[in-house]
Tab-separated table of C-alpha atoms in Angstrom:
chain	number	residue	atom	x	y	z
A	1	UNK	CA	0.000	0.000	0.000
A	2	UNK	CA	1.554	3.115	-0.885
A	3	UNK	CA	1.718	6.185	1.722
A	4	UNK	CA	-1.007	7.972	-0.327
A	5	UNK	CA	-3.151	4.958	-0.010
A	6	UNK	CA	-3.205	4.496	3.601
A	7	UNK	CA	-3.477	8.258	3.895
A	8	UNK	CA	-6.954	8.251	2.282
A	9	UNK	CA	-8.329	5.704	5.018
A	10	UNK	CA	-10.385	6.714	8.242
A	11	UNK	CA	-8.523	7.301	11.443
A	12	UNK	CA	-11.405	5.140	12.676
A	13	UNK	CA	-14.268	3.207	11.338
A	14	UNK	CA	-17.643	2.256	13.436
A	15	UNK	CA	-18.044	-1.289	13.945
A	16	UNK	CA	-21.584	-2.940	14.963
A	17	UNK	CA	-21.242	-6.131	16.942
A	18	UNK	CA	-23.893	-8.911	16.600
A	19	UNK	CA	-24.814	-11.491	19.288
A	20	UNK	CA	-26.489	-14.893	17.910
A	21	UNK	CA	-26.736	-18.037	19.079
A	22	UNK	CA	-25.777	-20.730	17.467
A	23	UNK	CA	-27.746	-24.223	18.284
A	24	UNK	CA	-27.102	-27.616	16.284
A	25	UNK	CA	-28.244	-30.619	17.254
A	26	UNK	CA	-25.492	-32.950	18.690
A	27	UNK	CA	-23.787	-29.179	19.879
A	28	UNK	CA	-23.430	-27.545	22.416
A	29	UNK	CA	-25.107	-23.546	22.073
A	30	UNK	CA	-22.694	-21.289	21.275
A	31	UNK	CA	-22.921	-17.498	21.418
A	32	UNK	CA	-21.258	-15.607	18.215
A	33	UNK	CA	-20.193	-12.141	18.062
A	34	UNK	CA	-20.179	-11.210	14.628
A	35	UNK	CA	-18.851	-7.521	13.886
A	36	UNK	CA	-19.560	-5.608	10.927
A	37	UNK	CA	-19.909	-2.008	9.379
A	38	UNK	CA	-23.255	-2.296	8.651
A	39	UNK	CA	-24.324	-0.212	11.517
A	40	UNK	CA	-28.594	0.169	9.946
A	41	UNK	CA	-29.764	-2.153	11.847
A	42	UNK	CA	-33.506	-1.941	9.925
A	43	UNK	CA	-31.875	-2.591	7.063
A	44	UNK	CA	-29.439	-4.992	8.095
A	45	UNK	CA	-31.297	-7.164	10.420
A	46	UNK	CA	-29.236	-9.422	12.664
A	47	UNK	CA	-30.854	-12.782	12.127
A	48	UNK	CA	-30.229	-11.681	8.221
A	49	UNK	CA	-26.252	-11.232	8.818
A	50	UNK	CA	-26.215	-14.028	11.154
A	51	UNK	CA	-27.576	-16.602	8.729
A	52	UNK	CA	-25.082	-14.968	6.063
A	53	UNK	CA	-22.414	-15.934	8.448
A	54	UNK	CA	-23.407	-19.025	8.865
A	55	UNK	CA	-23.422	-20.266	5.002
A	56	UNK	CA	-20.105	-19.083	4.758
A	57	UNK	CA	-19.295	-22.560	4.745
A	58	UNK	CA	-20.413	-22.927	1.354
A	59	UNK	CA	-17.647	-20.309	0.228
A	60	UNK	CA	-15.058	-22.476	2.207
A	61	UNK	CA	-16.142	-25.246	-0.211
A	62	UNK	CA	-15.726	-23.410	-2.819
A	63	UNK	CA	-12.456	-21.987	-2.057
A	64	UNK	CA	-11.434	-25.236	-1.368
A	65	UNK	CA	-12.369	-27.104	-4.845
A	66	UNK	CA	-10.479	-23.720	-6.432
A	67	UNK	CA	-7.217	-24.629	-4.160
A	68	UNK	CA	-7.270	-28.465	-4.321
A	69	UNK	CA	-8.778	-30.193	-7.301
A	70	UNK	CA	-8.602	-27.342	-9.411
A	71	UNK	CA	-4.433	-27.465	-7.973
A	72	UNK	CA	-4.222	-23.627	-7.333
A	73	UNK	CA	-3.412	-24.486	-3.721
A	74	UNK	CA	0.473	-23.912	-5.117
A	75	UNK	CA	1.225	-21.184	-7.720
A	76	UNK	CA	3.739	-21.866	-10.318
A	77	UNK	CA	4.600	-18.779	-11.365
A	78	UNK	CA	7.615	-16.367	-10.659
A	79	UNK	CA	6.413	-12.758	-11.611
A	80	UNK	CA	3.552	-10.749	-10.345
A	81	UNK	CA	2.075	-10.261	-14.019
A	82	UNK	CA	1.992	-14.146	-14.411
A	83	UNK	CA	0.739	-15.088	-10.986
A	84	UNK	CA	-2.666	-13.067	-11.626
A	85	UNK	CA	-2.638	-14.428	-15.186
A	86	UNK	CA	-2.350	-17.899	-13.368
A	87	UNK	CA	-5.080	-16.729	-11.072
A	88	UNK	CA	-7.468	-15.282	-13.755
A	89	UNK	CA	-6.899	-18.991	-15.843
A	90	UNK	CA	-7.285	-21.132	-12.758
A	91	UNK	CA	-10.894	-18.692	-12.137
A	92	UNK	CA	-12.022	-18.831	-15.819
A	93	UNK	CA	-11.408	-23.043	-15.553
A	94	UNK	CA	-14.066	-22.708	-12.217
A	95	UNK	CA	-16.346	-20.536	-13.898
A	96	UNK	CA	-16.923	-22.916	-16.428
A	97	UNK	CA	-17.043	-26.273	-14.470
A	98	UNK	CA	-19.827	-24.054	-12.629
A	99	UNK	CA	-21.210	-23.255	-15.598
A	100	UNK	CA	-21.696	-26.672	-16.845
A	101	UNK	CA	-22.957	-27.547	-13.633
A	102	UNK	CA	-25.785	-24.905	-13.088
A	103	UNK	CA	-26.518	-25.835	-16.988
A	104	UNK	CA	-27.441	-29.570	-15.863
A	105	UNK	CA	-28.937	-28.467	-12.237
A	106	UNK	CA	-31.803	-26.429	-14.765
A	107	UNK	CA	-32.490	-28.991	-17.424
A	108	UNK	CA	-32.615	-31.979	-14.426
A	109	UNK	CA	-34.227	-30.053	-11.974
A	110	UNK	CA	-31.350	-30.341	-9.522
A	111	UNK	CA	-30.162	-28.352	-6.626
A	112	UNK	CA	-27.116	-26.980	-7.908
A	113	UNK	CA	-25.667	-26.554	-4.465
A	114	UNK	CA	-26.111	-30.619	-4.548
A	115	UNK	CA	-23.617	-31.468	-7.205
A	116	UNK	CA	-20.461	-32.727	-6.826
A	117	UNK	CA	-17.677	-30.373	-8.150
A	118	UNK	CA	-14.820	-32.947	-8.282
A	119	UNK	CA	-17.491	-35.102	-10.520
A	120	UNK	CA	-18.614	-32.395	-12.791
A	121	UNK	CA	-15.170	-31.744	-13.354
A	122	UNK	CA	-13.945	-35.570	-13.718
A	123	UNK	CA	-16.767	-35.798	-16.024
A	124	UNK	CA	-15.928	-32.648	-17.908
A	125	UNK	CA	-11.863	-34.028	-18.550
A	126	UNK	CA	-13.762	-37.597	-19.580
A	127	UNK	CA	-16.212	-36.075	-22.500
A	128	UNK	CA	-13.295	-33.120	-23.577
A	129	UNK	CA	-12.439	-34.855	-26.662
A	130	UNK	CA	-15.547	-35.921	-27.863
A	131	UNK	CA	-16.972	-32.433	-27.412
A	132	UNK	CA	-14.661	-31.429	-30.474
A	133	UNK	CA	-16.717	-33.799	-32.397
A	134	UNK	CA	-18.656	-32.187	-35.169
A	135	UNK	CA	-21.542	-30.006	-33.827
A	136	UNK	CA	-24.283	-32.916	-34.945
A	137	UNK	CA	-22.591	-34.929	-32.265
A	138	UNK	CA	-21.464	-32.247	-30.056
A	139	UNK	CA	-24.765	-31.635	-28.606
A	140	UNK	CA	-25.760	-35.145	-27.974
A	141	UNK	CA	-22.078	-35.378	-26.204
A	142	UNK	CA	-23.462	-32.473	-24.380
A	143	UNK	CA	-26.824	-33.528	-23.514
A	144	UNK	CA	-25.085	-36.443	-22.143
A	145	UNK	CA	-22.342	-34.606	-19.584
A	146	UNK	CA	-24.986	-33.015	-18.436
A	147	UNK	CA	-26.872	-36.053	-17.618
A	148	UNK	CA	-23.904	-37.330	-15.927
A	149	UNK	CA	-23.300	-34.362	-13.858
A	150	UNK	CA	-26.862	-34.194	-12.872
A	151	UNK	CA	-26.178	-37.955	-11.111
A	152	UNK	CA	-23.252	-37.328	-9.289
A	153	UNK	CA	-24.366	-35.657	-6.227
A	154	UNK	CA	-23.058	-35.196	-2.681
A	155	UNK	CA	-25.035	-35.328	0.405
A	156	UNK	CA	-26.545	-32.542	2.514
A	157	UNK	CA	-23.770	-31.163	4.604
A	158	UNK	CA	-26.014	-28.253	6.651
A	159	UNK	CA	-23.045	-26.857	9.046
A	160	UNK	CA	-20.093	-29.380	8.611
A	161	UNK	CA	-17.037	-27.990	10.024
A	162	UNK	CA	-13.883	-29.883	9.402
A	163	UNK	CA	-10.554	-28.227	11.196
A	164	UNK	CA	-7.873	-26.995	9.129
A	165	UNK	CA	-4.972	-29.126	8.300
A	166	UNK	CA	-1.821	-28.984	6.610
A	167	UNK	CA	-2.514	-31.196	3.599
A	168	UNK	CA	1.268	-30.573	1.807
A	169	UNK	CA	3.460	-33.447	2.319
A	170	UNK	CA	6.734	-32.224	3.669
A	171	UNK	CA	9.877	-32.782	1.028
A	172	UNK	CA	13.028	-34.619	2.266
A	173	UNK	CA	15.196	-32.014	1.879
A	174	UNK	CA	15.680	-29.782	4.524
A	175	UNK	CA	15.297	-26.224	4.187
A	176	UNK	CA	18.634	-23.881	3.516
A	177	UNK	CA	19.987	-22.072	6.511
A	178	UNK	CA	22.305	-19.650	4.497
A	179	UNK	CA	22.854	-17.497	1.555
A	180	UNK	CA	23.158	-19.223	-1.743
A	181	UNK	CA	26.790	-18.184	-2.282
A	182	UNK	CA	28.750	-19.413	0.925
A	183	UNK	CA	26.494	-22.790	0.185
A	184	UNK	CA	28.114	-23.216	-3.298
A	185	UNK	CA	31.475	-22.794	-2.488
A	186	UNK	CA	31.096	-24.728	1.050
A	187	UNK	CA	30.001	-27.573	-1.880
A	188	UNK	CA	32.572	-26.591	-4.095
A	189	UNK	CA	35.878	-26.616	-2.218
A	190	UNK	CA	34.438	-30.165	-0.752
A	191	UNK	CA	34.520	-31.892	-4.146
């Protein structure tokens, strides 16, 4: 952030805080305090923000499938310019395994919310080359993804929580303790 930048924030903002409980069966209540800048409270009613909060879940999910089977959870790029390039292809790759998915949960009369996103995408990779066919075949190759995509569903997961865990296997080598330089010639002069 440059100086100008953080010059043209507040000094101070006001911050509303939220109490809700939250009660799921097989849990104990717990009380939230959820704090926000939308200080109208007619227009921002607190059940309203509270139940936002609590699908935020979904967005985790969808994170998640961005990171992990989409395999943007390591970015391979060195430069600025190409790591939002490799950002912006990774998003456009989502957009359209969503797209393909909300295009099946319509014509089956699906949840889309219920579909699988590591299927749809599985499924997607499997029919690729046939959806190059000619466009006589081409839609009946489409008509069938969809089908497929409108099977594979997951179950109802109203608030799973799952606690955050380092899913990167470590390497075997261990990490470098000093400058490149003094490391080469340490190697070199030992040869």
């Amino acid at each position: 952030m440059s100086q100008e930048e953080y010059e043209a924030y507040p000094n101070s903002i006001f911050v509303r805080h939220i109490k809700y409980r939250v009660e799921q069966k097989g849990f104990r209540t717990r009380e939230i305090i959820l704090a926000t800048t939308l200080i109208d409270a007619e227009t921002y009613q607190a059940e309203e923000l509270a139940h936002l909060y609590y699908r935020r879940w979904t967005v985790e999910l969808h994170i998640r499938s961005l990171k992990t089977q989409m395999q943007m959870d390591h970015l391979r790029c060195k430069s600025p310019q190409m790591v939002r390039k490799e950002i912006h292809c990774h998003m456009i790759g989502y957009n359209l395994v969503r797209s393909a998915m909300l295009a099946s949960a319509l014509r089956f009369n699906v949840c889309p919310t219920r579909l699988s996103f590591t299927g749809a995408m599985q499924a997607l990779e499997e029919y690729a080359a046939s959806l190059r066919l000619g466009a006589s075949r081409r839609n009946q190759q489409w008509d069938n993804l969809l089908e497929v995509i409108s099977e594979l569903t997951v179950g109802n997961r109203p608030g799973r929580q799952e606690k955050r865990e380092l899913k990167r296997r470590a390497k075997n080598y261990k990490l470098m303790q000093c400058p490149r330089n003094p490391n080469r010639n340490r190697y070199a002069t030992a040869a």
